[in-house]
XYZ file of C-alpha atoms in Angstrom:
123
model
C 223.867 147.841 196.572
C 220.710 147.805 194.366
C 219.272 150.515 196.835
C 222.318 152.705 196.408
C 221.962 152.458 192.532
C 218.378 153.309 192.691
C 219.014 156.206 194.916
C 221.607 157.441 192.538
C 219.328 157.247 189.539
C 216.488 158.948 191.518
C 218.920 161.802 192.579
C 220.153 162.161 188.970
C 216.471 162.382 187.834
C 215.612 165.192 190.124
C 218.763 167.118 189.320
C 218.057 166.766 185.614
C 214.494 167.922 186.084
C 215.383 170.849 188.263
C 218.145 171.912 185.865
C 215.646 171.785 182.887
C 212.938 173.714 184.805
C 215.462 176.499 185.810
C 216.605 176.739 182.046
C 213.052 176.747 180.775
C 212.057 179.528 183.169
C 215.127 181.565 182.243
C 214.579 181.049 178.460
C 210.802 182.107 178.796
C 211.689 185.150 180.828
C 214.458 186.252 178.453
C 212.104 185.669 175.469
C 209.449 187.826 177.057
C 211.790 190.552 177.837
C 213.062 190.809 174.303
C 209.570 190.970 172.786
C 208.110 193.540 175.078
C 210.156 196.791 174.727
C 209.534 199.360 177.500
C 206.816 201.469 176.603
C 206.145 205.137 177.412
C 203.648 205.239 180.349
C 201.861 208.258 178.690
C 201.299 206.623 175.349
C 198.762 203.965 174.444
C 197.677 202.135 171.271
C 193.801 202.169 171.034
C 191.004 201.502 168.594
C 188.645 204.305 168.557
C 185.029 203.138 169.433
C 183.303 206.616 169.340
C 183.908 210.365 169.096
C 181.617 212.636 170.878
C 181.539 216.088 169.471
C 181.425 219.044 171.858
C 177.553 219.392 172.051
C 177.688 215.886 173.663
C 180.802 216.295 175.888
C 182.044 218.555 178.589
C 182.088 222.099 177.414
C 185.335 222.960 175.633
C 186.369 219.322 174.914
C 185.635 216.593 172.552
C 185.350 213.109 174.321
C 186.744 209.801 172.864
C 186.021 206.117 173.825
C 188.196 203.378 172.801
C 187.477 199.491 172.748
C 190.385 198.800 174.989
C 189.359 201.097 177.919
C 186.058 201.841 179.530
C 187.142 205.435 180.304
C 186.238 208.574 178.408
C 189.186 210.457 177.248
C 189.072 214.274 176.442
C 190.787 216.385 173.961
C 190.419 220.088 174.968
C 189.771 222.740 172.182
C 192.778 224.575 173.670
C 194.946 221.931 172.278
C 196.724 223.648 169.207
C 196.299 220.494 167.024
C 192.523 220.062 168.090
C 191.157 219.851 164.600
C 193.761 217.617 163.270
C 193.456 215.157 166.125
C 189.741 214.829 165.754
C 190.166 214.381 161.960
C 192.584 211.504 162.761
C 190.355 209.988 165.352
C 187.306 210.164 162.807
C 189.458 208.568 160.049
C 190.712 205.809 162.316
C 187.056 205.086 163.647
C 185.786 204.964 159.813
C 188.741 202.510 158.851
C 188.726 200.688 162.268
C 192.578 201.361 162.527
C 194.291 201.717 165.757
C 195.832 205.210 166.775
C 198.590 205.935 169.488
C 197.385 208.526 171.924
C 199.625 210.188 174.326
C 198.253 211.623 177.555
C 199.091 214.801 179.426
C 199.802 212.742 182.722
C 200.184 208.994 183.648
C 196.737 207.283 184.169
C 195.091 210.667 183.082
C 192.172 211.330 180.702
C 193.305 214.303 178.750
C 194.867 213.397 175.422
C 197.779 215.520 174.447
C 198.529 213.934 170.882
C 197.207 211.471 168.358
C 199.082 209.746 165.746
C 198.524 206.819 163.355
C 199.694 203.541 164.555
C 202.249 201.729 162.518
C 201.008 198.690 160.808
C 202.444 195.255 161.630
C 205.317 194.415 159.384
C 206.504 197.987 159.026
C 203.924 199.059 156.469
């Protein structure tokens, strides 16, 4: 009788632990899904490390590096907003503020557009 009682308690503990674990996994997965909205695969938020002007870059481009990536990214002079984007990048470098870059292709290195990143808290 005592063995049956101990078996029942042990089984109840296992069931409780299993239920708790399943609920904890579900809750953490649900929370992570809510906090990470899907991102455009062409857009990245980066902090500018260096802007290499044309005489230090490939001909016809300005190269840019970011702290978050070891790659060299390029803005072609043929981009209609080339001057404005370079200005934004230099300003972001000076102020150490992040920018949002949009690439021409997924996992590419050609920058299509540059914009200021929204500050945390909506400011």
